[in-house]
Coordinates of C-alpha atoms and ligand atoms in Angstrom, one line a residue:
M12 CA 77.8 111.0 98.2
M13 CA 76.3 109.5 94.8
R14 CA 74.3 112.7 95.0
S15 CA 76.9 114.9 94.9
A16 CA 76.3 115.9 91.0
C17 CA 72.5 116.6 91.3
C18 CA 71.7 117.4 94.9
T19 CA 70.7 121.3 93.7
L20 CA 68.4 119.9 91.2
T21 CA 64.8 119.9 91.5
T22 CA 63.0 117.4 90.6
N23 CA 61.9 118.6 87.3
R24 CA 62.3 116.2 84.7
A25 CA 63.5 118.6 81.9
V26 CA 66.3 119.6 84.0
I27 CA 67.1 116.1 85.1
L28 CA 67.3 114.8 80.7
R29 CA 69.6 118.0 80.5
L30 CA 71.9 116.4 83.1
F31 CA 71.9 113.2 81.2
N32 CA 72.9 115.0 78.1
D33 CA 75.5 116.5 80.0
L34 CA 76.6 113.7 81.5
F35 CA 76.4 111.6 78.1
R36 CA 78.9 114.3 76.0
G37 CA 80.6 114.2 79.3
R38 CA 80.5 117.8 80.4
L39 CA 80.4 117.0 84.0
S40 CA 83.6 115.3 83.5
H41 CA 84.9 117.1 86.6
V42 CA 82.2 115.8 88.9
Y43 CA 83.2 112.7 88.0
P44 CA 86.9 113.0 87.6
S45 CA 88.4 109.5 87.3
E46 CA 89.6 107.7 84.0
S47 CA 86.9 106.3 83.2
Q48 CA 85.8 109.5 82.3
K49 CA 88.2 109.4 79.3
S50 CA 87.6 105.4 78.5
T51 CA 84.3 104.4 79.6
C52 CA 81.6 103.4 77.3
C53 CA 78.6 102.7 78.9
R54 CA 76.8 106.6 78.2
P55 CA 74.1 106.0 76.1
P56 CA 73.4 107.1 73.4
L57 CA 76.8 105.4 72.6
R58 CA 77.1 101.6 71.4
C59 CA 79.5 100.4 72.9
T60 CA 83.1 100.5 71.9
C61 CA 86.0 100.0 73.8
T62 CA 88.5 103.9 73.1
D63 CA 91.7 103.3 74.6
S64 CA 92.2 99.5 74.6
Q65 CA 94.9 98.4 78.0
S66 CA 95.0 95.0 76.4
S67 CA 98.7 94.8 76.1
R68 CA 99.5 97.2 79.3
P69 CA 101.1 95.2 82.6
F70 CA 99.3 95.3 85.6
Y71 CA 101.6 93.5 88.8
I72 CA 99.1 93.4 92.4
T73 CA 101.1 91.5 95.4
T74 CA 100.3 90.9 98.7
P75 CA 103.1 90.5 101.6
I76 CA 104.4 87.0 101.9
F77 CA 102.8 85.1 104.7
Y78 CA 104.5 83.8 107.6
V79 CA 104.5 80.2 107.8
N80 CA 104.7 80.1 112.0
A81 CA 100.4 80.8 112.1
S82 CA 97.7 79.2 110.2
P83 CA 95.8 81.4 107.9
H84 CA 93.5 83.6 109.9
I85 CA 90.7 86.6 108.1
G86 CA 93.5 89.2 108.5
H87 CA 95.4 87.5 106.0
V88 CA 92.6 87.0 103.5
Y89 CA 91.6 90.3 104.2
S90 CA 94.8 91.5 102.2
A91 CA 94.6 89.0 99.5
V92 CA 90.8 89.4 99.0
T93 CA 92.0 92.6 98.7
A94 CA 94.8 92.3 96.3
D95 CA 92.0 89.9 93.9
C96 CA 89.6 92.4 94.2
L97 CA 92.0 94.8 92.0
H98 CA 93.4 91.8 90.2
R99 CA 90.1 91.3 88.6
Y100 CA 89.4 94.7 88.3
K101 CA 92.2 95.2 85.9
L102 CA 91.4 91.7 84.1
L103 CA 88.1 93.3 83.3
K104 CA 89.4 96.8 82.1
G105 CA 91.8 94.6 79.9
Y106 CA 94.9 95.2 81.5
D107 CA 97.7 91.8 81.2
S108 CA 97.6 91.6 84.5
R109 CA 99.7 89.4 87.3
F110 CA 99.1 89.0 90.6
A111 CA 101.6 86.9 93.6
T112 CA 101.4 86.0 96.8
G113 CA 103.0 83.1 98.5
T114 CA 104.8 82.6 102.0
D115 CA 107.4 83.9 103.7
E116 CA 109.5 80.6 104.9
H117 CA 112.9 82.2 106.5
G118 CA 114.4 83.7 109.6
L119 CA 114.2 82.9 113.2
K120 CA 111.1 83.5 114.0
I121 CA 110.2 80.0 111.6
Q122 CA 113.1 78.6 113.0
Q123 CA 111.9 78.8 116.2
A124 CA 108.2 77.4 115.1
A125 CA 109.4 74.5 113.4
G126 CA 112.1 74.0 116.5
I127 CA 108.4 74.0 119.0
A128 CA 106.2 71.9 116.7
G129 CA 109.3 69.5 116.8
K130 CA 109.2 69.5 112.7
D131 CA 112.5 70.0 110.3
P132 CA 112.0 73.8 109.0
M133 CA 111.4 72.7 105.5
S134 CA 108.5 70.1 105.9
F135 CA 106.8 72.7 108.7
C136 CA 107.2 75.3 106.0
T137 CA 105.7 73.0 103.5
E138 CA 103.0 72.2 105.6
V139 CA 101.5 75.7 106.8
S140 CA 102.5 77.2 103.0
E141 CA 99.9 74.2 101.7
S142 CA 97.0 75.4 104.2
F143 CA 97.7 79.1 103.0
K144 CA 97.4 78.3 99.4
D145 CA 94.7 75.7 100.2
V146 CA 92.8 78.9 101.4
F147 CA 93.0 81.0 99.3
Q148 CA 92.2 78.5 96.9
R149 CA 89.1 78.1 98.7
C150 CA 88.6 82.1 98.9
G151 CA 88.4 82.4 95.5
I152 CA 92.1 83.7 94.8
L153 CA 93.1 84.2 91.3
Y154 CA 96.7 84.2 92.1
T155 CA 98.9 83.9 88.8
D156 CA 101.9 82.9 91.3
Y157 CA 102.4 81.8 94.4
I158 CA 105.7 82.0 95.8
R159 CA 107.7 80.8 98.6
T160 CA 111.3 81.9 99.8
T161 CA 112.5 78.5 99.9
E162 CA 112.5 77.9 96.6
Q163 CA 115.5 78.2 93.7
R164 CA 114.3 80.5 91.6
H165 CA 114.2 83.1 94.6
H166 CA 117.5 82.2 96.1
R167 CA 118.9 83.0 92.8
A168 CA 117.2 86.4 93.1
V169 CA 118.0 87.5 96.4
E170 CA 121.7 86.1 95.7
H171 CA 121.6 88.3 92.8
F172 CA 120.3 91.2 94.7
W173 CA 122.6 91.6 97.3
T174 CA 125.7 90.9 95.0
V175 CA 124.3 94.4 93.6
L176 CA 123.8 96.3 96.3
H177 CA 126.9 95.0 97.4
S178 CA 129.0 95.8 94.4
K179 CA 127.6 99.3 94.5
G180 CA 129.0 100.0 98.0
F181 CA 125.4 100.3 99.5
I182 CA 126.3 97.2 102.1
Y183 CA 129.3 96.9 104.4
K184 CA 131.0 95.0 107.6
G185 CA 130.0 96.4 110.9
T186 CA 128.3 96.0 114.0
Y187 CA 124.8 96.2 115.1
E188 CA 124.4 96.7 118.2
G189 CA 120.3 97.1 119.8
W190 CA 117.1 96.1 120.4
Y191 CA 115.7 93.1 118.3
S192 CA 112.2 92.1 118.0
T193 CA 111.9 88.4 116.7
P194 CA 107.9 88.4 116.1
D195 CA 108.6 91.4 113.7
E196 CA 111.5 90.4 112.7
S197 CA 112.7 94.0 113.4
F198 CA 115.4 96.0 114.5
L199 CA 114.8 98.7 116.7
T200 CA 115.6 102.1 118.1
P201 CA 115.6 103.2 121.5
T202 CA 112.7 105.4 121.5
Q203 CA 111.0 102.8 119.8
V204 CA 110.9 100.7 122.9
T205 CA 109.3 100.6 125.9
D206 CA 108.9 98.6 129.4
S207 CA 106.7 96.5 130.7
T208 CA 106.1 93.1 132.6
D209 CA 105.5 89.6 131.1
S210 CA 103.2 87.4 132.4
T211 CA 105.2 86.3 135.3
G212 CA 105.5 89.6 136.5
R213 CA 109.1 90.2 135.2
E214 CA 110.4 93.6 133.7
I215 CA 110.9 93.4 130.2
K216 CA 111.1 95.5 127.0
I217 CA 108.5 95.7 124.1
S218 CA 108.0 97.4 120.9
T219 CA 105.8 100.8 121.5
E220 CA 104.7 99.7 118.4
S221 CA 103.5 95.8 118.1
G222 CA 103.8 95.4 121.8
H223 CA 105.8 92.2 121.1
K224 CA 108.9 91.3 123.3
V225 CA 112.7 92.5 122.3
E226 CA 116.1 91.7 122.7
W227 CA 119.5 93.3 122.9
M228 CA 121.8 91.6 120.3
K229 CA 125.4 92.9 119.2
E230 CA 127.0 91.0 117.1
E231 CA 129.0 91.8 114.0
N232 CA 127.2 91.8 110.5
Y233 CA 126.3 93.5 107.4
M234 CA 125.2 97.1 107.1
F235 CA 123.1 98.6 104.5
R236 CA 123.5 102.5 103.8
L237 CA 119.9 103.0 104.8
S238 CA 120.9 106.6 105.9
A239 CA 121.7 107.8 102.3
F240 CA 118.1 107.3 100.7
R241 CA 116.5 109.7 103.4
S242 CA 116.6 112.9 101.7
E243 CA 116.1 111.1 98.3
L244 CA 112.8 108.5 99.5
L245 CA 111.8 112.2 100.9
Q246 CA 111.8 113.8 98.0
W247 CA 109.8 111.1 96.3
F248 CA 107.1 110.4 98.8
R249 CA 106.8 114.8 98.4
L250 CA 106.5 114.6 95.2
N251 CA 103.9 111.7 94.5
P252 CA 101.8 112.0 97.4
N253 CA 99.5 109.2 95.6
V254 CA 102.2 106.6 96.3
I255 CA 100.9 105.4 99.7
Q256 CA 97.0 105.0 100.3
P257 CA 95.2 105.8 102.0
V258 CA 96.6 109.7 102.9
K259 CA 96.8 109.2 106.3
F260 CA 99.7 106.6 105.9
H261 CA 101.7 108.7 103.1
H262 CA 101.3 111.6 106.1
L263 CA 102.9 108.8 108.8
V264 CA 105.9 108.2 106.4
L265 CA 106.6 111.5 105.8
Q266 CA 107.0 112.2 110.1
W267 CA 109.4 109.1 110.0
L268 CA 111.4 110.2 107.2
E269 CA 111.6 113.6 109.5
D270 CA 113.5 111.5 112.4
E271 CA 117.2 110.4 111.7
L272 CA 117.3 106.8 109.2
P273 CA 120.3 105.1 111.0
D274 CA 121.9 102.3 108.6
L275 CA 120.3 98.7 109.0
S276 CA 121.6 95.3 109.7
V277 CA 120.9 93.2 106.6
S278 CA 122.4 90.0 108.0
R279 CA 122.8 87.3 111.0
Q280 CA 125.4 85.3 112.5
K281 CA 124.9 81.8 111.2
S282 CA 125.3 80.5 114.6
R283 CA 122.4 82.9 115.5
L284 CA 120.3 81.9 112.4
Q285 CA 120.8 79.2 110.1
W286 CA 117.2 79.0 108.6
G287 CA 118.0 81.6 105.9
I288 CA 119.7 82.7 102.7
S289 CA 123.5 82.8 103.4
V290 CA 125.2 85.8 102.5
P291 CA 127.0 85.5 98.8
G292 CA 131.2 84.6 100.0
D293 CA 130.5 84.8 103.5
P294 CA 128.7 81.5 104.9
E295 CA 128.9 82.7 108.3
Q296 CA 125.9 85.3 107.8
T297 CA 122.6 84.7 107.0
I298 CA 120.8 87.6 104.9
Y299 CA 118.4 89.6 107.5
V300 CA 114.8 87.8 106.4
W301 CA 113.2 91.2 105.3
L302 CA 115.8 91.9 102.3
D303 CA 115.1 88.5 101.6
A304 CA 111.2 88.3 101.8
L305 CA 111.3 91.7 99.9
V306 CA 113.1 90.6 97.0
N307 CA 110.3 87.8 96.3
Y308 CA 108.3 90.9 94.5
L309 CA 111.3 91.2 92.1
T310 CA 111.3 87.2 92.2
V311 CA 108.4 86.5 90.3
V312 CA 108.7 89.0 87.7
G313 CA 111.6 87.3 86.5
Y314 CA 114.4 88.8 88.1
P315 CA 117.4 89.2 86.8
Q316 CA 116.6 88.8 83.7
N317 CA 113.3 89.6 82.7
H318 CA 111.5 91.9 85.2
A319 CA 112.0 95.4 83.0
R320 CA 108.2 95.8 81.3
R321 CA 106.4 93.9 84.4
W322 CA 108.0 96.0 87.5
T323 CA 107.5 99.2 86.1
A324 CA 103.6 98.1 87.5
A325 CA 104.5 97.3 90.5
H326 CA 101.8 97.7 93.2
H327 CA 102.1 96.3 96.6
V328 CA 98.6 95.7 99.4
V329 CA 100.5 95.7 102.8
G330 CA 98.7 95.9 106.4
K331 CA 99.4 99.1 108.0
D332 CA 102.0 96.7 110.7
I333 CA 104.5 96.5 107.7
L334 CA 104.2 99.8 106.0
K335 CA 108.2 100.9 107.3
F336 CA 109.7 97.5 105.6
H337 CA 107.6 98.4 102.6
A338 CA 107.4 102.6 102.4
I339 CA 111.1 103.0 103.6
Y340 CA 113.6 99.9 103.3
W341 CA 111.7 98.6 100.3
P342 CA 112.2 102.1 98.1
A343 CA 115.4 102.1 99.0
F344 CA 117.0 98.5 99.0
L345 CA 115.5 99.7 95.2
L346 CA 116.8 102.5 94.6
A347 CA 120.4 101.5 95.8
A348 CA 119.9 98.5 93.4
G349 CA 119.0 101.0 90.5
L350 CA 115.4 100.0 89.8
P351 CA 112.4 101.4 89.3
L352 CA 110.1 102.2 92.7
P353 CA 106.5 101.1 93.1
Q354 CA 103.8 102.6 91.4
K355 CA 101.0 102.3 94.9
I356 CA 101.6 101.1 98.1
Y357 CA 98.1 100.4 99.3
V358 CA 98.0 100.5 103.5
H359 CA 95.2 98.6 104.7
S360 CA 94.3 98.5 108.6
H361 CA 93.8 95.1 111.1
W362 CA 90.4 93.2 111.8
T363 CA 89.8 92.8 115.8
V364 CA 87.3 90.4 116.9
E365 CA 84.6 91.6 119.0
G366 CA 86.8 94.0 119.8
K367 CA 90.2 92.6 120.3
K368 CA 93.2 92.0 118.7
M369 CA 93.0 89.0 117.1
S370 CA 95.8 86.1 118.9
K371 CA 96.0 82.8 120.0
S372 CA 96.5 83.6 123.5
L373 CA 93.0 85.0 123.3
G374 CA 91.9 81.8 121.1
N375 CA 90.0 84.5 119.1
V376 CA 91.6 84.0 115.6
V377 CA 89.0 84.0 112.9
D378 CA 89.5 80.8 111.0
P379 CA 88.4 81.9 106.9
R380 CA 87.8 78.1 106.4
E381 CA 84.7 78.0 109.3
A382 CA 83.5 81.4 108.3
M383 CA 83.8 80.1 104.2
K384 CA 81.3 77.0 105.6
K385 CA 79.3 79.7 107.7
F386 CA 78.4 82.0 105.4
T387 CA 79.9 80.9 101.8
V388 CA 82.8 82.5 100.1
D389 CA 81.1 85.2 98.2
G390 CA 79.7 85.9 101.5
L391 CA 82.9 86.4 103.1
R392 CA 84.6 88.0 100.6
Y393 CA 81.6 90.5 100.5
F394 CA 81.9 91.2 104.2
L395 CA 85.4 91.8 104.4
L396 CA 85.3 94.2 101.6
R397 CA 82.0 96.2 102.2
Q398 CA 82.9 96.5 106.1
G399 CA 87.1 96.6 105.5
V400 CA 87.5 100.7 105.9
P401 CA 91.6 100.7 105.0
D402 CA 92.0 103.7 107.2
S403 CA 90.9 102.8 110.3
D404 CA 90.5 98.8 112.4
C405 CA 87.7 97.0 111.6
D406 CA 85.7 94.6 113.9
Y407 CA 84.6 91.7 112.8
Y408 CA 81.5 89.0 114.9
D409 CA 79.3 87.0 113.1
D410 CA 76.5 88.8 113.7
K411 CA 77.5 91.2 111.8
V412 CA 78.3 89.1 108.6
I413 CA 75.4 87.2 109.7
K414 CA 73.2 90.8 109.4
M415 CA 74.9 92.3 106.3
C416 CA 74.7 89.1 104.0
N417 CA 71.1 89.0 104.8
S418 CA 70.3 92.3 104.5
E419 CA 72.8 93.5 101.2
L420 CA 73.1 89.9 99.2
A421 CA 69.9 87.9 100.4
D422 CA 67.4 90.4 100.8
A423 CA 68.4 93.6 98.7
L424 CA 70.4 91.9 95.8
G425 CA 68.9 88.5 95.1
G426 CA 65.1 89.5 96.0
L427 CA 65.8 91.9 92.9
L428 CA 67.1 89.4 90.7
N429 CA 64.1 87.1 91.9
R430 CA 61.2 89.7 90.9
C431 CA 62.5 90.9 87.9
T432 CA 63.3 87.4 86.6
A433 CA 60.1 86.3 87.8
L434 CA 58.1 83.8 85.6
S435 CA 54.9 85.2 86.9
L436 CA 55.9 88.8 85.3
N437 CA 57.5 87.2 82.3
P438 CA 56.3 83.8 81.3
K439 CA 58.5 83.5 78.3
Q440 CA 61.4 84.2 80.3
V441 CA 63.0 86.3 77.8
Y442 CA 65.0 89.6 77.9
P443 CA 61.8 92.0 77.5
Q444 CA 61.0 95.3 75.3
F445 CA 61.4 98.2 76.4
S446 CA 59.1 101.1 75.5
N447 CA 60.3 105.1 74.9
I448 CA 56.3 105.5 75.0
C449 CA 56.1 104.1 78.6
F450 CA 59.8 105.9 79.9
P451 CA 60.1 108.6 77.3
K452 CA 63.5 110.3 77.1
E453 CA 61.4 113.7 76.7
S454 CA 58.4 114.6 76.8
P455 CA 56.9 115.8 73.9
E456 CA 53.8 117.9 74.5
G457 CA 50.3 116.3 75.7
L458 CA 52.4 112.8 75.7
K459 CA 53.2 111.5 78.9
G460 CA 55.1 108.5 80.2
K461 CA 54.3 106.5 83.2
A462 CA 57.8 107.1 84.6
V463 CA 57.9 109.3 87.8
S464 CA 60.6 111.5 88.7
D465 CA 62.1 108.9 90.8
D466 CA 62.5 106.9 88.2
Y467 CA 64.6 109.8 86.7
R468 CA 66.9 109.6 89.1
M469 CA 67.2 106.2 89.5
L470 CA 68.6 106.2 86.3
E471 CA 70.9 109.0 86.6
S472 CA 72.3 107.3 89.5
V473 CA 72.9 103.8 87.7
Y474 CA 74.3 105.7 84.6
A475 CA 77.1 107.5 87.0
L476 CA 77.9 104.1 89.2
P477 CA 80.6 102.9 87.0
G478 CA 82.7 105.8 87.0
F479 CA 82.2 105.7 90.7
V480 CA 83.2 102.6 91.5
E481 CA 86.2 102.4 89.1
K482 CA 87.3 105.7 91.0
H483 CA 86.8 103.9 94.4
F484 CA 88.4 100.3 92.9
E485 CA 91.6 102.2 91.9
H486 CA 92.2 103.8 95.4
L487 CA 91.2 100.5 96.5
Q488 CA 88.4 101.9 99.0
V489 CA 86.2 99.2 97.7
Y490 CA 83.8 99.7 100.7
K491 CA 82.9 102.7 99.0
A492 CA 82.2 101.1 95.5
L493 CA 79.9 99.1 97.7
E494 CA 78.4 101.4 99.5
A495 CA 77.2 103.1 96.3
I496 CA 76.3 99.9 94.8
T497 CA 73.9 99.0 97.7
A498 CA 72.5 102.3 97.1
C499 CA 71.5 101.7 93.8
V500 CA 70.1 98.4 94.2
R501 CA 68.1 99.9 96.7
Q502 CA 67.0 102.8 94.2
T503 CA 65.9 100.1 91.9
N504 CA 63.9 97.9 94.7
G505 CA 62.1 100.8 94.9
F506 CA 61.2 101.5 91.5
I507 CA 59.9 98.2 91.4
Q508 CA 58.2 98.5 94.4
R509 CA 56.6 101.8 93.3
H510 CA 55.2 100.5 90.3
A511 CA 54.3 97.3 91.5
P512 CA 54.5 95.5 87.8
W513 CA 52.4 92.2 89.5
K514 CA 49.3 94.5 89.8
L515 CA 49.3 95.1 85.5
D516 CA 47.1 92.9 83.7
Q517 CA 49.3 91.3 81.2
N518 CA 46.6 90.9 78.4
E519 CA 45.9 94.4 78.5
S520 CA 48.4 95.8 76.3
K521 CA 49.4 99.2 77.5
D522 CA 49.7 97.5 81.0
K523 CA 51.9 94.8 79.5
Q524 CA 54.1 97.6 77.3
W525 CA 55.0 99.1 80.4
L526 CA 55.1 95.9 82.5
D527 CA 57.9 94.6 80.2
T528 CA 59.2 98.5 80.0
I529 CA 59.6 98.0 84.4
L530 CA 61.3 94.4 84.0
H531 CA 63.3 96.2 80.9
V532 CA 65.0 98.9 83.3
S533 CA 65.2 96.6 86.4
L534 CA 67.4 94.1 84.4
E535 CA 69.4 96.4 82.8
C536 CA 70.0 97.8 86.4
L537 CA 70.9 94.3 87.4
K538 CA 73.5 94.1 84.4
V539 CA 75.2 97.2 85.5
Y540 CA 75.6 95.6 89.0
G541 CA 76.3 91.9 87.9
T542 CA 79.3 93.6 86.1
L543 CA 80.2 95.7 89.1
L544 CA 80.8 93.4 91.3
Q545 CA 82.4 90.7 89.4
P546 CA 85.9 91.6 91.4
V547 CA 84.1 91.5 94.8
V548 CA 81.6 88.3 94.5
P549 CA 82.4 86.5 91.5
D550 CA 80.2 84.0 91.5
L551 CA 77.1 85.7 92.5
A552 CA 78.7 88.3 90.1
D553 CA 78.2 85.4 87.6
K554 CA 74.9 83.9 88.8
I555 CA 73.1 87.6 88.2
L556 CA 74.7 87.6 84.9
S557 CA 73.7 84.1 83.3
R558 CA 70.5 84.6 84.7
L559 CA 70.2 87.7 82.6
G560 CA 71.6 85.8 79.4
V561 CA 74.9 87.8 79.3
K562 CA 77.5 85.9 77.5
T563 CA 80.8 85.9 79.0
E564 CA 82.7 88.2 76.2
E565 CA 79.6 90.9 77.2
R566 CA 81.1 90.8 80.9
N567 CA 83.7 93.1 80.4
W568 CA 83.7 96.6 82.3
D569 CA 84.4 98.4 78.7
S570 CA 81.7 96.9 77.1
L571 CA 79.1 97.5 79.8
C572 CA 76.2 99.3 78.5
F573 CA 73.5 100.6 80.5
L574 CA 69.6 101.2 78.8
V575 CA 70.7 102.1 75.4
K576 CA 67.0 101.7 74.0
Y577 CA 66.3 104.4 75.9
E578 CA 68.4 106.6 73.9
G579 CA 67.2 104.7 70.8
G580 CA 70.1 102.3 70.7
D581 CA 69.8 98.7 70.0
C582 CA 69.8 96.9 72.7
T583 CA 71.5 93.5 71.7
L584 CA 69.7 91.4 75.5
E585 CA 66.6 92.4 74.3
G586 CA 64.2 89.2 73.1
R587 CA 67.1 87.4 73.9
A588 CA 66.0 84.3 76.1
L589 CA 66.7 84.4 79.8
G590 CA 69.0 81.8 81.2
P591 CA 68.2 79.1 83.8
D592 CA 67.0 79.9 87.0
L593 CA 69.7 78.2 89.3
G594 CA 68.0 79.1 92.1
V595 CA 68.3 81.9 95.4
L596 CA 70.6 84.2 94.6
Y597 CA 72.2 83.5 98.2
S598 CA 69.9 81.6 100.7
R599 CA 69.5 83.5 104.5
L600 CA 71.7 82.8 106.9
E601 CA 70.7 81.6 110.6
R602 CA 71.5 82.4 113.4
S603 CA 73.0 79.6 115.5
K604 CA 72.5 79.7 118.7
E605 CA 76.2 80.4 119.8
I606 CA 75.7 83.1 117.5
S607 CA 72.6 84.4 119.0
K608 CA 74.2 84.4 122.5
K609 CA 76.8 86.2 121.8
A610 CA 74.9 89.2 119.6
T611 CA 72.6 89.4 123.1
R612 CA 75.9 89.9 125.0
Q613 CA 77.1 92.4 122.9
K614 CA 73.8 94.1 122.5
S615 CA 73.9 94.7 126.3
K616 CA 77.7 95.8 126.7
P617 CA 77.2 99.4 127.5
Ligands
LIG10 N1 106.0 88.4 106.1 C1 105.9 89.2 106.5 C2 105.4 90.0 105.1 C3 106.5 90.0 103.9 S1 106.0 91.0 102.7 C4 107.7 90.8 102.2 C5 104.0 89.4 107.2 N2 103.3 88.3 107.0 S2 102.5 87.8 108.1 O1 102.0 86.7 107.8 O2 102.8 88.7 109.5 O3 101.4 89.4 107.8 C6 101.2 89.4 106.4 C7 99.8 90.5 106.2 O4 98.9 90.1 107.1 C8 100.5 91.9 106.4 O5 99.9 92.4 105.7 C9 99.3 91.7 107.6 O6 99.3 93.7 108.1 C10 98.3 91.1 107.5 N3 97.2 90.9 108.5 C11 98.3 90.1 109.9 N4 96.9 89.7 110.9 C12 95.7 90.9 110.6 C13 94.7 91.6 110.9 N5 94.5 91.3 112.2 N6 94.2 92.3 110.1 C14 94.5 92.5 108.7 N7 95.2 92.4 108.1 C15 96.5 91.3 109.3 O7 104.0 90.9 107.9

């Protein structure tokens, strides 16, 4: 993939250099058609000047708010880490980014869970909500707002939202008769329901999609005119095929919208559901938990008073199981309320554990706190984002985390940092000097540098890397960005290995010049990797950049420069003292006995 622009190239250096120059002048922008091509300033010979300041541009990213009937698991953390990565990336790009997460605390399911736990609903919710908050804080989730649907500001927003919908005639009193799944808090049509048996062999009906038990209900409540929005929604999605990503989920939503869209029940009788927000003007009815929950995205930005500017920049991260609520109900509610629609709905698939759905009853729920203890925060974040493919479900098992972290973080990245900052190669511990004689941009007649064609190819990959990474971050395909970074790290390790700087004689001036050039180029590569990795593994990236002596204000995306000396520019880092050696970047993980046993079992499976 990284090689798309250069697969037809020969290793002829002149051709490669021409390609560099084309890249620098933007002639190949069609090859890497991301926004970065317009704004990025990391290509020599330009000094890094930010051309399109986004400092005042708002950005707003949300996670789903989490039900408090269960403790946080790695699936929840994946939703949060994914959104966190985009938020951190946007901050590095200079956006004024806000990031909201929180807990969904109303509804029948929570009412029942509190009852089973023998607690009053509010203390039950507070306890679990705090545990989500705690896990997110430990995981480095940089949220700017943590919303709970039991807060007063949210009650006010929901009541206002309801009143607007009602006053515009989109809510009417009616009777709902049909299937309801409490675990999903969802109404289902007969075609979404199938026959099954429960653990005692009794015949039951379940939701075809989630597999959860459904019940027949008939009650008088308020209905939302969802049917009135079908064609408008279809038109919106057809005109904006990039709103839902990845594209397979866009097609899925279009398919759903081909079917009839019945009106939606948006309240429950108080006698059945007490734990929720009352319908304004009708204390006998409680607002449907999904309408209540979705409005959280508006509450956070100050609805109904101050939401206008921020709301136009709304981006939602959601799991595939809640796509219908976000891609159909939510836009329809917003259209009815006369509010702008979200910019993007990023959908991700689910994590299974050792091939099975994660569930309390199977006892295979992965506790993120335990995982962080075993693999560190950045180890877990890296694994989830490197292995998590939004398009399809991913399987989690400890041994996979260990292998990935060891090979990519400890060996490849840590090894690279270690090698090119080693005291033995760099006794003065300063950012070494680059020599154009050893690594010439163009090779004048008779003057041959020491760099070989593979080295030029590596430069080419690293120059192109920020553009790739940016494009993949923008689409929230973080695993592709990490794949590209890993490939470059591999190339840089190959560069060092090829030239074996430890074999050069530091007392011999030509050798010393080449040694310093090798180290300079490698450190420049590491500076790029460290900068680009900040949204994914903030602690490790900080360790790398600090060791290189890169100041905090030099870590922004648009101030990223790579190897300016190669083009004859000035490198501000050259000659600067390296930062202190803080030890190993990422310690290799050992397999516990239990994990080894599991891995053997896994291997012997057909
Ligand atoms: N409360 C609703 C969301 C309301 S948003 C207005 C809800 N909560 S949830 O706790 O059940 O799920 C929250 C998120 O976690 C969803 O995006 C869901 O897809 C995600 N995950 C739950 N289990 C998951 C996995 N096993 N794997 C990945 N993500 C998973 O739905």
